Amino acid sequence: MSERPPKDLSIHAPHRAAESRYQSMPFRRSGRTGLRLPAVSLGLWQNFGDETPLATQREIIRTAFDHGVTHIDLANNYGPPPGSAEKNFGRIFAEDLRPYRNELVISTKAGYDMWPGPYGEWGSRKYLLSSLDASLERMGLEYVDIFYSHRFDPDTPLEETMAALDTAVRSGRALYAGISSYSAERTWEAAELMAELGTPVTIHQPSYSMFNRWIEGGLLDAAGELGMGVIAFSPLAQGLLTNKYLDGIPQDARAARPGSFDPSLITDDVRSRLRALNTIAAQRDQTLAQLALSWALRDERVTSVLVGARTVEQLTDSLGALDAPPLSDDEIVAIDEQASDAGLNLWARSSDS
């Protein structure tokens, strides 16, 4: 008798999306545009590079879509290494989600360092359009739904950056144009330039959380007046607004690993405020993460919140925020007593330009 060949663990059945996927997810219109996004979107900034098993990534993305998370957000430099998140997503898309392409909103961005030399970052036409072409190739897509200028470039005329976004849309490589981490003033300028070109800025993606409230200083007002949607990234303050840091820094937490999170930010004052917010969450039968998402979504100008996930359990916990009642005025006042800046805005330099 011949031996049975070893099982190929890379082979799996094609995904069949849950029929109930639209029953519990609320959708919000992006400003005054026709684009509607799920209240919770999935961001692939962390945990979708080559360091995370593809099977784990696949399980998270499948679970998200099965719960109505139709929007998946990437950028050219997400990984590590840069580009690997798009490449990994492209494989999962081809094997699991291609039949559902018309139900998905897939976004990517360009603006940060991606390859050596003078054409590998910032906001030039050369970089933005070259990067978009490379992103489409990595993901195996004909187009993305949203293409963003990932940050304002102080050395490139804004007219050039916006014209590149206009070209991306007019060429069919993107359906909508977006900007990320632009100040209120630059947002107004970008919107006016794009209006002249005939391609509106559909959405702005800023950082926003209980501990990083900079967009309340004018950007939310600008987006509302311009009819532009807002999708908040890092609404959990890179994981700080979860129960993992209430008593210290766990070894498996992001703050314990080299990268974008500075552990010195977790001061005694911050931990005290986290515990107070956690008490408010418990009184609402929510986790701290769920409270943070409910809070970020309290303003109707916020179209969606972008959440990351290292595990399916983290994702489903975030989605649980949608089951809670709206925050009362008294709860918002109590949260405001604890929710103030904690030095977490790593993107302030772009927003201040």
CSV table of C-alpha atoms in Angstrom, one decimal:
chain,number,residue,atom,x,y,z
A,1,MET,CA,0.0,0.0,0.0
A,2,SER,CA,1.4,3.4,-0.9
A,3,GLU,CA,1.8,6.0,1.8
A,4,ARG,CA,-0.8,8.8,1.9
A,5,PRO,CA,0.7,12.1,0.9
A,6,PRO,CA,1.1,14.7,3.6
A,7,LYS,CA,-1.8,17.1,4.0
A,8,ASP,CA,-1.3,20.5,2.4
A,9,LEU,CA,-2.2,23.0,5.1
A,10,SER,CA,-2.3,25.8,2.6
A,11,ILE,CA,-5.3,24.3,0.8
A,12,HIS,CA,-8.6,25.4,2.2
A,13,ALA,CA,-12.2,25.6,1.1
A,14,PRO,CA,-13.2,28.9,-0.6
A,15,HIS,CA,-14.9,31.2,1.8
A,16,ARG,CA,-18.7,31.4,1.8
A,17,ALA,CA,-19.7,34.6,3.5
A,18,ALA,CA,-22.3,34.5,6.2
A,19,GLU,CA,-25.8,35.3,4.9
A,20,SER,CA,-26.5,37.4,8.1
A,21,ARG,CA,-23.5,39.7,7.5
A,22,TYR,CA,-25.6,42.8,7.0
A,23,GLN,CA,-28.1,42.3,9.8
A,24,SER,CA,-26.2,43.9,12.7
A,25,MET,CA,-23.7,46.4,11.1
A,26,PRO,CA,-24.9,50.0,10.8
A,27,PHE,CA,-23.6,51.9,7.8
A,28,ARG,CA,-22.9,55.7,7.8
A,29,ARG,CA,-22.7,58.0,4.8
A,30,SER,CA,-19.3,59.5,4.2
A,31,GLY,CA,-20.2,63.2,4.5
A,32,ARG,CA,-22.5,64.3,1.7
A,33,THR,CA,-21.2,61.7,-0.7
A,34,GLY,CA,-22.9,58.5,-1.9
A,35,LEU,CA,-20.3,56.3,-0.2
A,36,ARG,CA,-21.5,54.5,2.9
A,37,LEU,CA,-19.1,52.7,5.2
A,38,PRO,CA,-19.6,50.3,8.1
A,39,ALA,CA,-19.4,51.9,11.5
A,40,VAL,CA,-16.4,49.7,12.3
A,41,SER,CA,-13.8,49.1,9.6
A,42,LEU,CA,-10.8,46.8,9.6
A,43,GLY,CA,-7.3,48.4,9.4
A,44,LEU,CA,-4.3,46.3,8.5
A,45,TRP,CA,-1.6,48.7,9.9
A,46,GLN,CA,-0.4,46.1,12.4
A,47,ASN,CA,-0.5,42.3,12.5
A,48,PHE,CA,-0.9,41.7,8.8
A,49,GLY,CA,2.8,41.6,7.8
A,50,ASP,CA,5.0,38.6,7.3
A,51,GLU,CA,5.4,38.1,11.1
A,52,THR,CA,1.8,37.0,11.4
A,53,PRO,CA,0.7,33.6,10.1
A,54,LEU,CA,-1.4,33.9,7.0
A,55,ALA,CA,-4.0,31.5,8.6
A,56,THR,CA,-4.5,34.0,11.4
A,57,GLN,CA,-4.8,36.9,9.0
A,58,ARG,CA,-7.3,34.9,6.9
A,59,GLU,CA,-9.5,34.1,10.0
A,60,ILE,CA,-9.6,37.7,11.1
A,61,ILE,CA,-10.5,39.0,7.6
A,62,ARG,CA,-13.1,36.3,7.1
A,63,THR,CA,-14.7,37.0,10.5
A,64,ALA,CA,-14.8,40.7,9.8
A,65,PHE,CA,-16.6,40.3,6.5
A,66,ASP,CA,-19.0,37.8,8.0
A,67,HIS,CA,-20.0,40.5,10.5
A,68,GLY,CA,-20.6,43.3,7.9
A,69,VAL,CA,-17.1,44.9,8.0
A,70,THR,CA,-17.0,45.7,4.3
A,71,HIS,CA,-14.2,48.2,4.5
A,72,ILE,CA,-10.6,47.1,4.7
A,73,ASP,CA,-7.9,49.8,5.0
A,74,LEU,CA,-4.3,49.4,4.0
A,75,ALA,CA,-1.3,51.5,3.0
A,76,ASN,CA,1.7,50.8,0.8
A,77,ASN,CA,4.1,50.7,3.8
A,78,TYR,CA,2.1,48.4,6.1
A,79,GLY,CA,3.9,45.3,7.2
A,80,PRO,CA,6.6,44.6,8.3
A,81,PRO,CA,8.3,44.5,5.8
A,82,PRO,CA,6.7,47.4,3.9
A,83,GLY,CA,4.3,46.1,1.2
A,84,SER,CA,3.7,42.8,2.9
A,85,ALA,CA,0.3,43.6,4.3
A,86,GLU,CA,-0.9,44.4,0.8
A,87,LYS,CA,0.7,41.3,-0.6
A,88,ASN,CA,-0.8,39.1,2.1
A,89,PHE,CA,-4.2,40.7,1.7
A,90,GLY,CA,-4.0,40.2,-2.0
A,91,ARG,CA,-3.6,36.4,-1.5
A,92,ILE,CA,-6.5,36.3,0.9
A,93,PHE,CA,-8.6,38.4,-1.4
A,94,ALA,CA,-7.9,36.1,-4.4
A,95,GLU,CA,-8.6,32.9,-2.5
A,96,ASP,CA,-11.6,34.1,-0.3
A,97,LEU,CA,-13.1,37.4,-1.3
A,98,ARG,CA,-12.8,37.9,-5.0
A,99,PRO,CA,-16.5,36.8,-5.6
A,100,TYR,CA,-17.5,39.6,-3.1
A,101,ARG,CA,-15.4,42.4,-4.7
A,102,ASN,CA,-18.5,44.6,-5.4
A,103,GLU,CA,-19.4,44.4,-1.7
A,104,LEU,CA,-16.0,45.5,-0.5
A,105,VAL,CA,-14.4,49.0,0.0
A,106,ILE,CA,-10.6,48.6,-0.2
A,107,SER,CA,-8.4,51.5,0.5
A,108,THR,CA,-4.7,52.2,0.3
A,109,LYS,CA,-2.4,55.2,0.8
A,110,ALA,CA,1.0,56.6,-0.2
A,111,GLY,CA,3.1,59.2,1.6
A,112,TYR,CA,5.6,57.6,3.9
A,113,ASP,CA,9.0,56.1,3.1
A,114,MET,CA,8.6,53.1,0.8
A,115,TRP,CA,11.7,52.7,-1.3
A,116,PRO,CA,15.2,54.3,-1.6
A,117,GLY,CA,15.9,57.5,-3.4
A,118,PRO,CA,14.0,60.8,-3.9
A,119,TYR,CA,10.9,59.3,-5.4
A,120,GLY,CA,10.0,56.9,-2.6
A,121,GLU,CA,8.0,59.1,-0.1
A,122,TRP,CA,6.0,62.3,0.4
A,123,GLY,CA,3.5,63.7,-2.1
A,124,SER,CA,4.9,64.1,-5.6
A,125,ARG,CA,3.0,63.0,-8.6
A,126,LYS,CA,5.9,60.6,-9.4
A,127,TYR,CA,5.7,58.9,-6.1
A,128,LEU,CA,1.9,58.7,-5.6
A,129,LEU,CA,1.0,57.2,-8.9
A,130,SER,CA,4.0,54.9,-9.0
A,131,SER,CA,3.0,53.7,-5.5
A,132,LEU,CA,-0.6,53.2,-6.5
A,133,ASP,CA,0.4,51.0,-9.4
A,134,ALA,CA,2.6,48.9,-7.1
A,135,SER,CA,-0.1,48.6,-4.6
A,136,LEU,CA,-2.6,47.4,-7.2
A,137,GLU,CA,-0.1,44.8,-8.4
A,138,ARG,CA,0.6,43.5,-4.8
A,139,MET,CA,-3.1,43.1,-4.1
A,140,GLY,CA,-4.0,41.8,-7.5
A,141,LEU,CA,-6.7,44.5,-7.9
A,142,GLU,CA,-7.8,46.5,-10.9
A,143,TYR,CA,-8.7,49.4,-8.7
A,144,VAL,CA,-9.0,50.5,-5.1
A,145,ASP,CA,-12.1,52.1,-3.8
A,146,ILE,CA,-10.2,54.9,-1.9
A,147,PHE,CA,-6.7,56.2,-2.5
A,148,TYR,CA,-5.2,58.5,0.1
A,149,SER,CA,-2.5,61.1,0.3
A,150,HIS,CA,-1.1,59.6,3.5
A,151,ARG,CA,0.4,62.9,4.8
A,152,PHE,CA,0.8,66.5,3.8
A,153,ASP,CA,4.0,67.2,2.0
A,154,PRO,CA,5.4,70.7,2.9
A,155,ASP,CA,7.9,70.7,0.0
A,156,THR,CA,5.6,69.7,-2.8
A,157,PRO,CA,2.9,72.1,-4.1
A,158,LEU,CA,-0.4,70.9,-2.8
A,159,GLU,CA,-1.7,71.4,-6.4
A,160,GLU,CA,0.6,68.6,-7.6
A,161,THR,CA,-0.5,66.2,-4.9
A,162,MET,CA,-4.2,66.8,-5.4
A,163,ALA,CA,-3.7,66.6,-9.2
A,164,ALA,CA,-2.2,63.1,-8.7
A,165,LEU,CA,-5.2,62.0,-6.7
A,166,ASP,CA,-7.5,63.4,-9.4
A,167,THR,CA,-5.5,61.4,-12.0
A,168,ALA,CA,-5.8,58.2,-9.9
A,169,VAL,CA,-9.6,58.6,-10.0
A,170,ARG,CA,-10.0,59.7,-13.6
A,171,SER,CA,-7.8,56.8,-14.7
A,172,GLY,CA,-10.0,54.3,-13.0
A,173,ARG,CA,-7.3,53.2,-10.6
A,174,ALA,CA,-9.3,54.5,-7.6
A,175,LEU,CA,-13.0,55.4,-7.2
A,176,TYR,CA,-12.6,58.0,-4.5
A,177,ALA,CA,-9.9,60.3,-3.2
A,178,GLY,CA,-8.9,60.8,0.4
A,179,ILE,CA,-6.4,62.6,2.6
A,180,SER,CA,-4.9,61.6,5.9
A,181,SER,CA,-3.6,63.6,8.9
A,182,TYR,CA,-4.0,67.0,7.1
A,183,SER,CA,-4.7,70.0,9.3
A,184,ALA,CA,-8.1,71.8,9.1
A,185,GLU,CA,-6.4,74.6,7.1
A,186,ARG,CA,-4.8,72.2,4.6
A,187,THR,CA,-8.0,70.2,4.4
A,188,TRP,CA,-9.8,73.3,3.2
A,189,GLU,CA,-7.1,74.0,0.7
A,190,ALA,CA,-7.1,70.4,-0.6
A,191,ALA,CA,-10.9,70.4,-0.9
A,192,GLU,CA,-10.9,73.6,-2.9
A,193,LEU,CA,-8.3,72.4,-5.3
A,194,MET,CA,-10.0,69.1,-5.8
A,195,ALA,CA,-13.4,70.9,-6.4
A,196,GLU,CA,-11.7,72.9,-9.2
A,197,LEU,CA,-10.5,69.6,-10.7
A,198,GLY,CA,-13.9,68.0,-10.4
A,199,THR,CA,-12.9,65.2,-8.1
A,200,PRO,CA,-14.0,65.9,-4.5
A,201,VAL,CA,-12.1,64.7,-1.4
A,202,THR,CA,-14.5,62.0,-0.2
A,203,ILE,CA,-13.0,61.3,3.2
A,204,HIS,CA,-10.3,62.3,5.7
A,205,GLN,CA,-8.5,59.8,7.8
A,206,PRO,CA,-7.1,61.3,11.1
A,207,SER,CA,-6.0,59.8,14.3
A,208,TYR,CA,-8.7,60.2,17.0
A,209,SER,CA,-9.3,58.7,20.4
A,210,MET,CA,-10.2,59.7,24.0
A,211,PHE,CA,-6.5,60.4,24.5
A,212,ASN,CA,-5.9,62.2,21.2
A,213,ARG,CA,-8.7,64.7,20.5
A,214,TRP,CA,-6.9,67.1,18.1
A,215,ILE,CA,-9.5,66.9,15.4
A,216,GLU,CA,-12.0,68.6,17.7
A,217,GLY,CA,-9.9,71.8,17.2
A,218,GLY,CA,-11.3,72.5,13.8
A,219,LEU,CA,-10.9,69.5,11.5
A,220,LEU,CA,-14.3,68.0,12.4
A,221,ASP,CA,-16.0,71.3,11.7
A,222,ALA,CA,-14.1,71.6,8.4
A,223,ALA,CA,-15.1,68.1,7.3
A,224,GLY,CA,-18.7,68.8,8.2
A,225,GLU,CA,-18.9,72.0,6.3
A,226,LEU,CA,-17.1,70.5,3.3
A,227,GLY,CA,-19.4,67.4,3.2
A,228,MET,CA,-16.4,65.2,3.7
A,229,GLY,CA,-16.5,62.0,5.7
A,230,VAL,CA,-14.1,61.2,8.6
A,231,ILE,CA,-12.7,57.8,9.4
A,232,ALA,CA,-10.8,57.7,12.7
A,233,PHE,CA,-7.7,55.6,12.9
A,234,SER,CA,-6.2,54.4,16.2
A,235,PRO,CA,-9.4,55.0,18.1
A,236,LEU,CA,-8.1,52.6,20.8
A,237,ALA,CA,-4.9,54.7,21.1
A,238,GLN,CA,-2.8,51.8,19.7
A,239,GLY,CA,-4.3,49.4,22.3
A,240,LEU,CA,-3.9,51.7,25.3
A,241,LEU,CA,-7.7,52.1,25.6
A,242,THR,CA,-8.1,48.4,26.4
A,243,ASN,CA,-7.9,46.5,29.7
A,244,LYS,CA,-4.4,45.2,29.0
A,245,TYR,CA,-2.6,48.3,30.5
A,246,LEU,CA,-4.7,48.8,33.6
A,247,ASP,CA,-2.0,47.2,35.9
A,248,GLY,CA,1.2,47.5,33.9
A,249,ILE,CA,2.6,46.5,30.5
A,250,PRO,CA,2.1,42.8,29.6
A,251,GLN,CA,4.9,41.1,27.7
A,252,ASP,CA,2.8,40.5,24.6
A,253,ALA,CA,1.5,44.1,24.4
A,254,ARG,CA,2.5,46.5,21.6
A,255,ALA,CA,4.2,48.8,24.2
A,256,ALA,CA,6.5,45.9,25.1
A,257,ARG,CA,7.8,45.6,21.6
A,258,PRO,CA,10.0,48.0,19.6
A,259,GLY,CA,8.0,50.1,17.3
A,260,SER,CA,5.5,53.0,17.3
A,261,PHE,CA,4.3,52.8,20.9
A,262,ASP,CA,6.5,54.5,23.5
A,263,PRO,CA,6.0,52.7,26.8
A,264,SER,CA,7.0,55.8,28.7
A,265,LEU,CA,3.6,57.3,27.8
A,266,ILE,CA,1.9,54.9,30.2
A,267,THR,CA,2.3,57.0,33.3
A,268,ASP,CA,0.6,56.7,36.7
A,269,ASP,CA,-1.8,59.5,35.6
A,270,VAL,CA,-2.7,57.6,32.4
A,271,ARG,CA,-3.3,54.4,34.3
A,272,SER,CA,-5.5,56.2,36.8
A,273,ARG,CA,-7.5,57.6,33.9
A,274,LEU,CA,-7.7,54.2,32.3
A,275,ARG,CA,-9.1,52.7,35.5
A,276,ALA,CA,-11.7,55.4,35.8
A,277,LEU,CA,-12.8,55.0,32.2
A,278,ASN,CA,-12.9,51.2,32.7
A,279,THR,CA,-15.3,51.8,35.6
A,280,ILE,CA,-17.6,53.8,33.3
A,281,ALA,CA,-17.4,51.0,30.7
A,282,ALA,CA,-18.3,48.3,33.3
A,283,GLN,CA,-21.3,50.3,34.3
A,284,ARG,CA,-22.5,50.1,30.7
A,285,ASP,CA,-21.7,46.4,30.5
A,286,GLN,CA,-18.9,47.2,28.0
A,287,THR,CA,-15.2,46.6,27.9
A,288,LEU,CA,-12.9,49.6,27.9
A,289,ALA,CA,-12.2,49.1,24.2
A,290,GLN,CA,-16.0,49.1,23.4
A,291,LEU,CA,-16.5,52.3,25.4
A,292,ALA,CA,-13.7,53.9,23.4
A,293,LEU,CA,-15.3,53.0,20.1
A,294,SER,CA,-18.8,54.1,21.2
A,295,TRP,CA,-17.3,57.4,22.3
A,296,ALA,CA,-15.5,58.0,19.0
A,297,LEU,CA,-18.7,57.2,17.1
A,298,ARG,CA,-20.8,59.5,19.2
A,299,ASP,CA,-20.3,62.4,16.7
A,300,GLU,CA,-22.3,61.8,13.5
A,301,ARG,CA,-19.5,63.4,11.5
A,302,VAL,CA,-17.3,60.4,12.2
A,303,THR,CA,-18.3,58.0,9.4
A,304,SER,CA,-16.4,54.9,10.8
A,305,VAL,CA,-13.7,53.9,13.2
A,306,LEU,CA,-10.7,51.8,12.1
A,307,VAL,CA,-9.8,48.9,14.4
A,308,GLY,CA,-6.9,46.6,14.2
A,309,ALA,CA,-6.9,43.0,15.5
A,310,ARG,CA,-4.2,40.5,16.5
A,311,THR,CA,-6.8,37.9,17.2
A,312,VAL,CA,-10.4,37.1,16.2
A,313,GLU,CA,-11.3,37.7,19.9
A,314,GLN,CA,-10.0,41.2,19.7
A,315,LEU,CA,-12.0,41.9,16.6
A,316,THR,CA,-15.3,40.5,18.0
A,317,ASP,CA,-14.8,42.5,21.2
A,318,SER,CA,-14.5,45.7,19.1
A,319,LEU,CA,-17.6,44.8,17.1
A,320,GLY,CA,-19.4,44.4,20.5
A,321,ALA,CA,-19.4,48.2,20.8
A,322,LEU,CA,-22.2,48.3,18.3
A,323,ASP,CA,-24.5,46.4,20.7
A,324,ALA,CA,-24.5,49.2,23.3
A,325,PRO,CA,-26.9,52.1,23.6
A,326,PRO,CA,-25.7,55.6,22.7
A,327,LEU,CA,-23.8,57.4,25.4
A,328,SER,CA,-25.9,59.6,27.6
A,329,ASP,CA,-25.0,63.3,28.3
A,330,ASP,CA,-24.0,62.3,31.9
A,331,GLU,CA,-21.7,59.6,30.6
A,332,ILE,CA,-20.1,61.9,28.1
A,333,VAL,CA,-19.4,64.4,30.9
A,334,ALA,CA,-17.9,61.7,33.1
A,335,ILE,CA,-15.7,60.5,30.2
A,336,ASP,CA,-14.6,64.1,29.4
A,337,GLU,CA,-13.2,64.4,32.9
A,338,GLN,CA,-10.7,61.6,32.1
A,339,ALA,CA,-10.3,61.9,28.3
A,340,SER,CA,-7.5,64.3,27.5
A,341,ASP,CA,-4.3,64.4,25.5
A,342,ALA,CA,-1.7,61.8,26.5
A,343,GLY,CA,0.9,62.6,23.9
A,344,LEU,CA,-0.1,59.8,21.5
A,345,ASN,CA,-0.4,61.8,18.3
A,346,LEU,CA,2.6,60.5,16.3
A,347,TRP,CA,1.2,62.3,13.3
A,348,ALA,CA,1.1,65.8,14.7
A,349,ARG,CA,3.9,67.0,12.5
A,350,SER,CA,2.0,66.4,9.3
A,351,SER,CA,-1.2,67.9,10.8
A,352,ASP,CA,0.7,71.0,12.0
A,353,SER,CA,2.2,71.8,8.6
